[in-house]
Amino acid sequence: METKEQRVEVKNFINGKFERHGQESLNVESPTDGSIITTIPLSTSDDVDQAVKAASEAYKDWSTTTLKERTHIFFRYRSLLEKNIHELTELIALENGKSYSEAKAEVEKSMELCEFAVSLPQIISNEVQEVSKGVECRTERRPIGVVASITPFNFPNMVPNWTIPNALILGNTMVMKPSELVPLSVVRLAELLKEAGLPDGVFNVVNGGKEVVEALCDHNGIEAVSFVGSTTVAKIVYKRATSNLKRCVALGGAKNHLIVLPDAHLEMTASNVVASMAGCAGQRCMAASVMVGVDNVQHIIDKMVEEAKAIVPGENLGSVISAAAKERIEGYITAAEQDGATILVDGRGATVPGKEDGYYVGPTIIDHVTPEMSVASEEIFGPVISIIRAKDLEAAIDIENSSNYGNAAAVFTQSGGLAKQVVERASAGMIGVNIGVPVPREPFSFGGWNESKFGVSDITGRSSIEFWTQNKKTTIKWNAESKTNWMS
Ligand code: NAD
């Protein structure tokens, strides 16, 4: 089967074929044991050019098929995701290191993304109006052309599916650049799209790193670039793509604050906060990173410690992505300790029997963090939560507002009035009330504020329709002979 072959050596997917043309290679490791699982080509601007040419050629037919025809392919694609869920889940776990149940939830979310996308024909309706006697105006949504999608390592299946179904059903063709750390899931998605009947050239994959991203941002044949990754790279991509006059939405990193009030439900809050910071080993852009404890929340912190101690790396906690990530995360914990914070639960030096070469960090709770410490303001992207104590809600909101990021924020309280103050004043795009990972579900859209997102629209849901389409405005005089009164 093609997949097994692909797993030995990942190839680019251009015009419906997997190809490799002597590009330099990069080894890809499994983060759970450090073994080499595959290699990817480090593609060049010539490879990008080939993919863009294939996508441009395919665009001619694809953009003129009906929404309904395009949608039918994605009904089949969704069924194939479901049929192959076990294999897709194992691929995610192999290349990303998250647990089986977390990986399975990712594929289920991809299926939900398809369910929204196949409903697009019901959502999109063009406008028609007789604007003057005998004269009609209509507005219709049209695709924009060849688009690029650049994705990160932390959701190898779901984040690619944030863009593929919506962009393609809306009539665009795509060149995707997956993270070089997790290339296998996208290979399998390409195979499933082909099996679902997607015509050759509509979806293409070019593997590699920075050089591929730069070539996508610079290529004249690309109309729009969507990016998901760190803020540093989001800024580079947003500036480069827009300076080349492309539309761009670039989602960046996060530093999500959870404000916990003393009246919050004890068990529910403790388990939500810990699950938010430790789920997917803290490698979620929606993960809790700072808990702002208002007044006396010691009882909740004690319960969180109990919960965190029940989390065992390798059992109910996956690995982090790489040796460099483990070193960075542990470095932040050490810096906090040196700065005078209290480490209540310490995940440094975690090892898993039989997987001693894997990159594991245990759950970590750091108390008495102050806003000047690096753990208070920088994205750690590991299973670590920093607790800052605040005297009242006003001070807690100020702390949340001072972050440069603005992906998510949440409040835990049983008071509707206090929760509403946080909902209104938190400076983040996605807010939770008694929910630690407030991901908006379809048809609501996903996207942060401040340095967590650059660009106008969100990346999923209804908002993404604006991004993936442009309006064509047509004015029609149906009968050349009829008298027209332009101003009637
Ligand atoms: P990353 O920024 O290192 O890489 C993302 C993509 O950019 C990859 O495809 C990579 O090959 C490419 N890239 C890396 N360096 C580049 C450079 N200098 N120039 C051009 N391209 C470059 O991100 P990551 O480590 O893969 O993912 C983790 C980050 O993504 C975290 O910061 C996380 O918060 C963020 N993220 C954000 C969201 C969101 O919705 N806001 C979702 C998922 C992940």
Coordinates of N, CA, C and O and ligand atoms in Angstrom, one line a residue, residues 150-155 159 162 177-181 208-210 213-214 227-231 233 236-237 251-254 284-285 379 381 407 446 452, ligand 1:
I150 N 0.0 26.9 5.4 CA 1.3 26.5 6.1 C 0.9 26.1 7.5 O 0.2 26.9 8.2
T151 N 1.3 24.9 8.0 CA 0.8 24.4 9.2 C 1.9 24.1 10.2 O 3.0 23.8 9.8
P152 N 1.5 24.0 11.5 CA 2.5 23.8 12.6 C 2.5 22.3 13.0 O 1.8 21.5 12.4
F153 N 3.3 22.0 14.0 CA 3.5 20.5 14.4 C 2.4 20.0 15.3 O 2.2 18.8 15.4
N154 N 1.7 20.9 16.0 CA 0.9 20.4 17.2 C -0.4 19.7 16.9 O -0.9 19.0 17.7
F155 N -1.0 20.0 15.7 CA -2.2 19.3 15.3 C -2.0 18.8 13.8 O -2.5 19.5 12.9
V159 N -5.3 20.8 12.1 CA -5.0 22.2 11.5 C -5.0 22.2 10.0 O -5.6 23.1 9.4
W162 N -8.4 22.6 9.1 CA -9.0 23.9 9.2 C -9.1 24.6 7.9 O -10.1 25.4 7.7
K177 N 2.0 23.4 2.9 CA 3.3 23.1 3.5 C 3.2 22.7 4.9 O 3.0 23.5 5.8
P178 N 3.2 21.3 5.2 CA 3.0 20.9 6.6 C 4.3 21.1 7.3 O 5.4 21.3 6.8
S179 N 4.2 21.0 8.7 CA 5.4 21.1 9.5 C 6.3 20.0 9.2 O 5.9 18.9 9.0
E180 N 7.6 20.3 9.1 CA 8.6 19.3 8.8 C 8.8 18.3 9.9 O 9.4 17.3 9.7
L181 N 8.2 18.6 11.1 CA 8.3 17.7 12.2 C 7.2 16.6 12.1 O 7.3 15.6 12.8
G208 N 9.1 20.7 3.4 CA 10.4 21.4 3.7 C 10.2 22.4 4.8 O 9.3 22.2 5.6
G209 N 11.1 23.4 4.8 CA 11.1 24.4 5.9 C 10.9 25.8 5.4 O 10.1 26.0 4.5
K210 N 11.7 26.7 5.9 CA 11.7 28.1 5.7 C 11.7 28.5 4.2 O 10.9 29.3 3.7
V213 N 8.3 28.1 2.6 CA 7.4 29.2 3.1 C 7.7 30.5 2.4 O 6.8 31.2 1.9
E214 N 9.0 30.8 2.3 CA 9.3 32.0 1.6 C 8.9 32.0 0.1 O 8.4 33.0 -0.4
F227 N -1.6 30.9 7.5 CA -0.4 30.4 8.3 C -0.9 30.1 9.7 O -1.7 30.9 10.3
V228 N -0.4 29.0 10.3 CA -0.7 28.8 11.7 C 0.7 28.3 12.3 O 1.3 27.4 11.8
G229 N 1.1 29.0 13.4 CA 2.4 28.7 14.0 C 2.7 29.7 15.1 O 1.9 30.3 15.7
S230 N 4.0 29.9 15.3 CA 4.5 30.8 16.4 C 4.3 32.2 15.9 O 4.3 32.5 14.7
T231 N 4.3 33.1 16.9 CA 4.1 34.5 16.6 C 5.3 35.1 15.8 O 5.1 35.9 14.8
V233 N 7.1 33.6 13.6 CA 7.0 33.3 12.1 C 5.8 33.9 11.5 O 5.8 34.3 10.4
I236 N 6.6 37.2 10.3 CA 7.4 37.2 9.1 C 6.5 36.9 7.9 O 6.6 37.5 6.8
V237 N 5.7 35.9 8.0 CA 4.8 35.4 6.9 C 3.8 36.5 6.5 O 3.6 36.8 5.4
L251 N -2.0 33.0 12.1 CA -2.3 32.8 13.5 C -1.0 32.5 14.2 O -0.2 31.7 13.7
G252 N -0.8 33.1 15.4 CA 0.5 33.0 16.1 C 0.3 32.3 17.4 O -0.7 31.6 17.7
G253 N 1.3 32.5 18.3 CA 1.3 31.8 19.6 C 0.4 32.4 20.6 O -0.5 33.2 20.3
A254 N 0.5 31.9 21.8 CA -0.5 32.2 22.8 C 0.1 32.2 24.2 O 1.2 31.7 24.5
R284 N -0.8 23.1 23.0 CA -2.0 23.6 22.3 C -2.0 25.1 22.4 O -1.7 25.7 23.4
C285 N -2.4 25.8 21.3 CA -2.4 27.2 21.4 C -3.6 27.7 22.3 O -3.7 28.8 22.6
E379 N 5.6 32.4 25.8 CA 4.9 31.2 25.6 C 5.9 30.0 25.9 O 7.0 30.0 25.3
F381 N 4.8 26.6 25.9 CA 4.4 25.5 25.0 C 4.8 24.1 25.6 O 5.4 23.3 24.9
N407 N -5.0 35.0 22.5 CA -5.7 33.9 21.9 C -6.9 33.5 22.7 O -8.0 33.7 22.2
F446 N -12.6 30.3 14.5 CA -11.5 30.2 15.4 C -10.5 31.3 15.1 O -10.0 31.4 14.0
S452 N -1.7 37.1 18.7 CA -2.1 35.7 18.4 C -2.7 35.6 17.0 O -3.0 34.5 16.6
Ligands
NAD1 P1 6.6 27.4 13.9 O1 6.2 28.8 13.8 O2 7.9 27.0 14.3 O3 6.3 26.7 12.5 C1 5.1 26.8 11.8 C2 5.4 26.6 10.3 O4 6.3 27.7 9.9 C3 6.1 25.3 10.0 O5 5.5 24.8 8.8 C4 7.5 25.7 9.7 O6 8.2 24.9 8.8 C5 7.5 27.1 9.3 N1 8.6 27.9 9.7 C6 9.4 27.8 10.8 N2 10.3 28.8 10.9 C7 10.1 29.6 9.8 C8 10.8 30.7 9.3 N3 11.8 31.3 9.9 N4 10.3 31.3 8.1 C9 9.3 30.7 7.5 N5 8.7 29.6 7.9 C10 9.1 29.0 9.0 O7 5.5 26.7 14.9 P2 5.4 25.3 15.5 O8 6.5 25.1 16.4 O9 5.3 24.3 14.4 O10 4.0 25.3 16.2 C11 3.9 25.7 17.5 C12 3.4 27.2 17.5 O11 2.2 27.3 16.8 C13 3.1 27.7 18.9 O12 3.6 29.0 19.0 C14 1.5 27.6 19.0 O13 1.0 28.5 19.9 C15 1.2 28.0 17.6 N6 -0.1 27.6 17.2 C16 -1.0 28.6 17.1 C17 -2.4 28.2 16.8 C18 -3.4 29.3 16.7 O14 -4.5 28.9 16.4 N7 -3.1 30.5 17.1 C19 -2.7 26.9 16.5 C20 -1.7 25.9 16.6 C21 -0.4 26.3 16.9

